[in-house]
PDB file of C-alpha atoms in Angstrom:
ATOM      1  CA  UNK A   1       0.034  -0.013  -0.006  1.00 52.00           C
ATOM      2  CA  UNK A   2       1.348   3.365  -0.996  1.00 71.00           C
ATOM      3  CA  UNK A   3       1.319   6.176   1.535  1.00 94.00           C
ATOM      4  CA  UNK A   4       2.181   9.673   0.212  1.00 97.00           C
ATOM      5  CA  UNK A   5       3.382  12.803   1.935  1.00 98.00           C
ATOM      6  CA  UNK A   6       3.408  16.331   0.574  1.00 98.00           C
ATOM      7  CA  UNK A   7       6.577  18.332   1.200  1.00 98.00           C
ATOM      8  CA  UNK A   8       6.404  22.131   0.954  1.00 98.00           C
ATOM      9  CA  UNK A   9       9.981  23.316   0.792  1.00 98.00           C
ATOM     10  CA  UNK A  10      11.205  26.880   1.709  1.00 96.00           C
ATOM     11  CA  UNK A  11       7.957  28.637   0.830  1.00 97.00           C
ATOM     12  CA  UNK A  12       8.379  30.841   3.880  1.00 95.00           C
ATOM     13  CA  UNK A  13      11.128  33.045   2.480  1.00 95.00           C
ATOM     14  CA  UNK A  14      12.296  36.626   2.690  1.00 95.00           C
ATOM     15  CA  UNK A  15      13.541  36.756  -0.912  1.00 95.00           C
ATOM     16  CA  UNK A  16      16.341  39.079   0.291  1.00 92.00           C
ATOM     17  CA  UNK A  17      19.132  37.848  -1.953  1.00 93.00           C
ATOM     18  CA  UNK A  18      20.404  38.231  -5.528  1.00 91.00           C
ATOM     19  CA  UNK A  19      17.610  37.165  -7.872  1.00 93.00           C
ATOM     20  CA  UNK A  20      15.116  37.127  -4.897  1.00 91.00           C
ATOM     21  CA  UNK A  21      12.692  39.352  -6.713  1.00 94.00           C
ATOM     22  CA  UNK A  22      12.669  37.109  -9.756  1.00 96.00           C
ATOM     23  CA  UNK A  23      12.219  34.035  -7.551  1.00 96.00           C
ATOM     24  CA  UNK A  24       9.308  35.747  -5.669  1.00 96.00           C
ATOM     25  CA  UNK A  25       7.598  36.473  -9.061  1.00 96.00           C
ATOM     26  CA  UNK A  26       7.993  32.817 -10.152  1.00 97.00           C
ATOM     27  CA  UNK A  27       6.863  31.614  -6.710  1.00 97.00           C
ATOM     28  CA  UNK A  28       3.531  33.469  -7.032  1.00 96.00           C
ATOM     29  CA  UNK A  29       2.681  31.157  -9.976  1.00 97.00           C
ATOM     30  CA  UNK A  30       3.034  27.920  -8.005  1.00 98.00           C
ATOM     31  CA  UNK A  31       1.033  28.841  -4.917  1.00 97.00           C
ATOM     32  CA  UNK A  32      -2.431  27.796  -6.250  1.00 97.00           C
ATOM     33  CA  UNK A  33      -1.425  24.354  -7.396  1.00 98.00           C
ATOM     34  CA  UNK A  34       0.413  23.722  -4.179  1.00 98.00           C
ATOM     35  CA  UNK A  35      -2.625  24.812  -2.192  1.00 97.00           C
ATOM     36  CA  UNK A  36      -4.842  22.539  -4.182  1.00 97.00           C
ATOM     37  CA  UNK A  37      -2.584  19.579  -3.452  1.00 97.00           C
ATOM     38  CA  UNK A  38      -2.544  20.525   0.212  1.00 97.00           C
ATOM     39  CA  UNK A  39      -6.415  20.662   0.211  1.00 96.00           C
ATOM     40  CA  UNK A  40      -6.505  17.203  -1.385  1.00 95.00           C
ATOM     41  CA  UNK A  41      -4.094  15.842   1.225  1.00 96.00           C
ATOM     42  CA  UNK A  42      -6.021  17.387   4.122  1.00 94.00           C
ATOM     43  CA  UNK A  43      -9.302  15.816   2.799  1.00 94.00           C
ATOM     44  CA  UNK A  44      -7.621  12.386   2.610  1.00 94.00           C
ATOM     45  CA  UNK A  45      -5.859  12.664   6.046  1.00 93.00           C
ATOM     46  CA  UNK A  46      -2.432  12.502   4.375  1.00 95.00           C
ATOM     47  CA  UNK A  47       0.631  14.248   5.871  1.00 97.00           C
ATOM     48  CA  UNK A  48       1.590  17.713   4.807  1.00 97.00           C
ATOM     49  CA  UNK A  49       5.139  18.608   5.867  1.00 98.00           C
ATOM     50  CA  UNK A  50       6.642  22.110   5.593  1.00 97.00           C
ATOM     51  CA  UNK A  51      10.362  22.100   5.705  1.00 97.00           C
ATOM     52  CA  UNK A  52      12.134  25.462   5.759  1.00 95.00           C
ATOM     53  CA  UNK A  53      15.344  27.333   6.205  1.00 93.00           C
ATOM     54  CA  UNK A  54      15.752  28.533   9.797  1.00 89.00           C
ATOM     55  CA  UNK A  55      17.082  31.995   9.059  1.00 87.00           C
ATOM     56  CA  UNK A  56      19.548  31.663  11.932  1.00 84.00           C
ATOM     57  CA  UNK A  57      16.624  31.537  14.399  1.00 85.00           C
ATOM     58  CA  UNK A  58      17.196  27.857  14.877  1.00 85.00           C
ATOM     59  CA  UNK A  59      13.691  27.312  16.117  1.00 83.00           C
ATOM     60  CA  UNK A  60      11.065  25.159  14.508  1.00 84.00           C
ATOM     61  CA  UNK A  61       8.498  27.866  15.105  1.00 86.00           C
ATOM     62  CA  UNK A  62       6.869  28.787  11.827  1.00 91.00           C
ATOM     63  CA  UNK A  63       5.286  31.888  13.251  1.00 90.00           C
ATOM     64  CA  UNK A  64       8.628  33.301  14.262  1.00 92.00           C
ATOM     65  CA  UNK A  65      10.123  32.492  10.893  1.00 93.00           C
ATOM     66  CA  UNK A  66       7.150  33.984   9.125  1.00 91.00           C
ATOM     67  CA  UNK A  67       7.473  37.203  11.142  1.00 92.00           C
ATOM     68  CA  UNK A  68      11.192  37.313  10.412  1.00 90.00           C
ATOM     69  CA  UNK A  69      10.722  36.763   6.659  1.00 93.00           C
ATOM     70  CA  UNK A  70       7.758  39.060   6.141  1.00 93.00           C
ATOM     71  CA  UNK A  71       8.470  42.005   3.940  1.00 93.00           C
ATOM     72  CA  UNK A  72       7.087  43.738   0.857  1.00 94.00           C
ATOM     73  CA  UNK A  73       8.352  40.957  -1.485  1.00 92.00           C
ATOM     74  CA  UNK A  74       7.259  37.967   0.684  1.00 95.00           C
ATOM     75  CA  UNK A  75       4.136  39.007   2.633  1.00 95.00           C
ATOM     76  CA  UNK A  76       1.532  37.962   0.022  1.00 95.00           C
ATOM     77  CA  UNK A  77       3.233  34.589  -0.506  1.00 95.00           C
ATOM     78  CA  UNK A  78       3.607  33.915   3.246  1.00 95.00           C
ATOM     79  CA  UNK A  79      -0.015  34.912   3.940  1.00 94.00           C
ATOM     80  CA  UNK A  80      -1.354  32.549   1.211  1.00 95.00           C
ATOM     81  CA  UNK A  81       0.694  29.441   1.928  1.00 95.00           C
ATOM     82  CA  UNK A  82       1.548  29.483   5.659  1.00 93.00           C
ATOM     83  CA  UNK A  83       1.335  26.241   7.671  1.00 94.00           C
ATOM     84  CA  UNK A  84      -1.735  25.535   9.752  1.00 91.00           C
ATOM     85  CA  UNK A  85      -1.149  25.017  13.458  1.00 87.00           C
ATOM     86  CA  UNK A  86      -2.146  21.515  14.758  1.00 87.00           C
ATOM     87  CA  UNK A  87      -2.658  20.335  11.169  1.00 91.00           C
ATOM     88  CA  UNK A  88       0.723  20.497   9.291  1.00 96.00           C
ATOM     89  CA  UNK A  89       4.134  19.279  10.288  1.00 96.00           C
ATOM     90  CA  UNK A  90       6.958  21.873  10.334  1.00 95.00           C
ATOM     91  CA  UNK A  91      10.630  21.171  10.339  1.00 96.00           C
ATOM     92  CA  UNK A  92      13.676  23.455   9.911  1.00 94.00           C
ATOM     93  CA  UNK A  93      16.661  22.508   7.881  1.00 95.00           C
ATOM     94  CA  UNK A  94      20.255  23.789   8.091  1.00 95.00           C
ATOM     95  CA  UNK A  95      21.274  23.342   4.469  1.00 94.00           C
ATOM     96  CA  UNK A  96      19.725  22.691   0.997  1.00 96.00           C
ATOM     97  CA  UNK A  97      18.318  19.171   1.357  1.00 97.00           C
ATOM     98  CA  UNK A  98      15.249  18.624   3.540  1.00 97.00           C
ATOM     99  CA  UNK A  99      16.991  15.413   4.709  1.00 97.00           C
ATOM    100  CA  UNK A 100      20.297  16.867   5.747  1.00 96.00           C
ATOM    101  CA  UNK A 101      20.564  17.365   9.492  1.00 93.00           C
ATOM    102  CA  UNK A 102      16.750  17.008  10.036  1.00 95.00           C
ATOM    103  CA  UNK A 103      14.274  14.442  11.460  1.00 95.00           C
ATOM    104  CA  UNK A 104      12.504  14.227   8.106  1.00 98.00           C
ATOM    105  CA  UNK A 105      13.433  10.568   7.358  1.00 97.00           C
ATOM    106  CA  UNK A 106      12.469   9.481  10.826  1.00 97.00           C
ATOM    107  CA  UNK A 107       9.135  11.313  10.597  1.00 97.00           C
ATOM    108  CA  UNK A 108       8.401   9.684   7.135  1.00 98.00           C
ATOM    109  CA  UNK A 109       9.247   6.230   8.516  1.00 96.00           C
ATOM    110  CA  UNK A 110       6.946   6.792  11.537  1.00 96.00           C
ATOM    111  CA  UNK A 111       4.151   7.820   9.124  1.00 96.00           C
ATOM    112  CA  UNK A 112       4.859   4.764   6.894  1.00 96.00           C
ATOM    113  CA  UNK A 113       5.459   7.093   3.903  1.00 97.00           C
ATOM    114  CA  UNK A 114       6.941   5.585   0.697  1.00 97.00           C
ATOM    115  CA  UNK A 115       6.064   8.273  -1.860  1.00 97.00           C
ATOM    116  CA  UNK A 116       6.843  11.952  -1.706  1.00 98.00           C
ATOM    117  CA  UNK A 117       5.402  14.873  -3.600  1.00 98.00           C
ATOM    118  CA  UNK A 118       7.981  17.624  -3.563  1.00 98.00           C
ATOM    119  CA  UNK A 119       6.924  21.247  -4.007  1.00 98.00           C
ATOM    120  CA  UNK A 120       8.484  24.608  -3.294  1.00 98.00           C
ATOM    121  CA  UNK A 121      11.565  26.658  -4.032  1.00 97.00           C
ATOM    122  CA  UNK A 122      14.159  26.779  -5.368  1.00 97.00           C
ATOM    123  CA  UNK A 123      13.536  23.988  -7.833  1.00 96.00           C
ATOM    124  CA  UNK A 124      17.134  23.944  -8.998  1.00 95.00           C
ATOM    125  CA  UNK A 125      18.576  23.973  -5.459  1.00 95.00           C
ATOM    126  CA  UNK A 126      16.645  22.877  -2.399  1.00 97.00           C
ATOM    127  CA  UNK A 127      14.042  20.857  -4.207  1.00 98.00           C
ATOM    128  CA  UNK A 128      16.606  19.130  -6.428  1.00 98.00           C
ATOM    129  CA  UNK A 129      18.888  18.354  -3.506  1.00 98.00           C
ATOM    130  CA  UNK A 130      15.973  17.010  -1.512  1.00 98.00           C
ATOM    131  CA  UNK A 131      14.835  14.905  -4.506  1.00 98.00           C
ATOM    132  CA  UNK A 132      18.326  13.407  -4.812  1.00 98.00           C
ATOM    133  CA  UNK A 133      18.384  12.529  -1.123  1.00 98.00           C
ATOM    134  CA  UNK A 134      14.874  11.007  -1.289  1.00 98.00           C
ATOM    135  CA  UNK A 135      15.815   8.937  -4.311  1.00 98.00           C
ATOM    136  CA  UNK A 136      18.901   7.612  -2.430  1.00 97.00           C
ATOM    137  CA  UNK A 137      16.515   6.615   0.419  1.00 97.00           C
ATOM    138  CA  UNK A 138      14.328   4.807  -2.177  1.00 97.00           C
ATOM    139  CA  UNK A 139      11.261   6.983  -1.886  1.00 98.00           C
ATOM    140  CA  UNK A 140       9.033   7.219  -4.920  1.00 97.00           C
ATOM    141  CA  UNK A 141       8.973  10.766  -6.209  1.00 98.00           C
ATOM    142  CA  UNK A 142       6.455  13.083  -7.725  1.00 98.00           C
ATOM    143  CA  UNK A 143       7.565  16.649  -8.523  1.00 98.00           C
ATOM    144  CA  UNK A 144       4.745  18.448 -10.298  1.00 98.00           C
ATOM    145  CA  UNK A 145       6.176  20.822 -12.878  1.00 97.00           C
ATOM    146  CA  UNK A 146       3.713  23.573 -11.812  1.00 98.00           C
ATOM    147  CA  UNK A 147       4.662  23.303  -8.135  1.00 98.00           C
ATOM    148  CA  UNK A 148       8.373  24.209  -8.139  1.00 98.00           C
ATOM    149  CA  UNK A 149      10.010  27.484  -9.051  1.00 98.00           C
ATOM    150  CA  UNK A 150      13.531  28.654  -9.520  1.00 97.00           C
ATOM    151  CA  UNK A 151      15.135  32.061 -10.249  1.00 95.00           C
ATOM    152  CA  UNK A 152      14.630  31.498 -13.958  1.00 94.00           C
ATOM    153  CA  UNK A 153      12.658  29.165 -16.189  1.00 95.00           C
ATOM    154  CA  UNK A 154      15.751  27.550 -17.829  1.00 97.00           C
ATOM    155  CA  UNK A 155      17.138  26.501 -14.495  1.00 96.00           C
ATOM    156  CA  UNK A 156      13.817  25.194 -13.329  1.00 97.00           C
ATOM    157  CA  UNK A 157      13.285  23.159 -16.512  1.00 97.00           C
ATOM    158  CA  UNK A 158      16.800  21.714 -16.263  1.00 97.00           C
ATOM    159  CA  UNK A 159      16.088  20.632 -12.656  1.00 97.00           C
ATOM    160  CA  UNK A 160      12.774  18.993 -13.739  1.00 98.00           C
ATOM    161  CA  UNK A 161      14.626  17.217 -16.505  1.00 97.00           C
ATOM    162  CA  UNK A 162      17.284  15.906 -14.127  1.00 97.00           C
ATOM    163  CA  UNK A 163      14.665  14.781 -11.560  1.00 97.00           C
ATOM    164  CA  UNK A 164      12.674  12.985 -14.239  1.00 97.00           C
ATOM    165  CA  UNK A 165      15.520  11.368 -16.093  1.00 97.00           C
ATOM    166  CA  UNK A 166      17.991  10.625 -13.275  1.00 97.00           C
ATOM    167  CA  UNK A 167      15.754  10.304 -10.197  1.00 97.00           C
ATOM    168  CA  UNK A 168      12.847   8.623 -11.902  1.00 97.00           C
ATOM    169  CA  UNK A 169      10.418  11.386 -10.638  1.00 97.00           C
ATOM    170  CA  UNK A 170       7.005  11.856 -12.104  1.00 96.00           C
ATOM    171  CA  UNK A 171       6.799  15.557 -13.269  1.00 97.00           C
ATOM    172  CA  UNK A 172       3.478  16.077 -14.764  1.00 96.00           C
ATOM    173  CA  UNK A 173       1.194  18.884 -13.480  1.00 97.00           C
ATOM    174  CA  UNK A 174      -0.329  18.585 -10.042  1.00 96.00           C
ATOM    175  CA  UNK A 175      -3.922  18.180 -11.312  1.00 94.00           C
ATOM    176  CA  UNK A 176      -2.761  15.109 -13.388  1.00 93.00           C
ATOM    177  CA  UNK A 177      -1.182  13.250 -10.448  1.00 88.00           C
ATOM    178  CA  UNK A 178      -2.858  10.078  -9.312  1.00 80.00           C
ATOM    179  CA  UNK A 179      -3.260  10.387  -5.511  1.00 75.00           C
TER     180      UNK A 179
END
């Protein structure tokens, strides 16, 4: 029996870095498909796991991280896609991969998850590194092409191609996934 978890990676973000404005613009386009997936997961009682950079706060407190990240570029994104207390899991990560230095693998094992749907930003960095680590841990992967964003479309497409061809990920749009 397949049990799937939805990972939402780094969507709580301040976008205060080179190309941050471009990434914020691309991120706006992926919010609705991610929220639709999240709604489907909630209706089926499947786990939704936010995993996010810690912004040197080193606390797995999404409200503190949201407050820290909230600014003119990020406010609309954060308000739309923030985690729900007592409903969603929330983990912080020290580096690019959601598995590196986190309790994610242990949590997934406790939840009996064997399939992951990866969403979030940046597709060519944190999502790609997470996908690679998930593949090495033998998780089945779905990475909807309309649910990841990178600084530019070329890098995003390259990451999707790598995840599909090298990591055997399913990359069709979210609405076409068989949950």
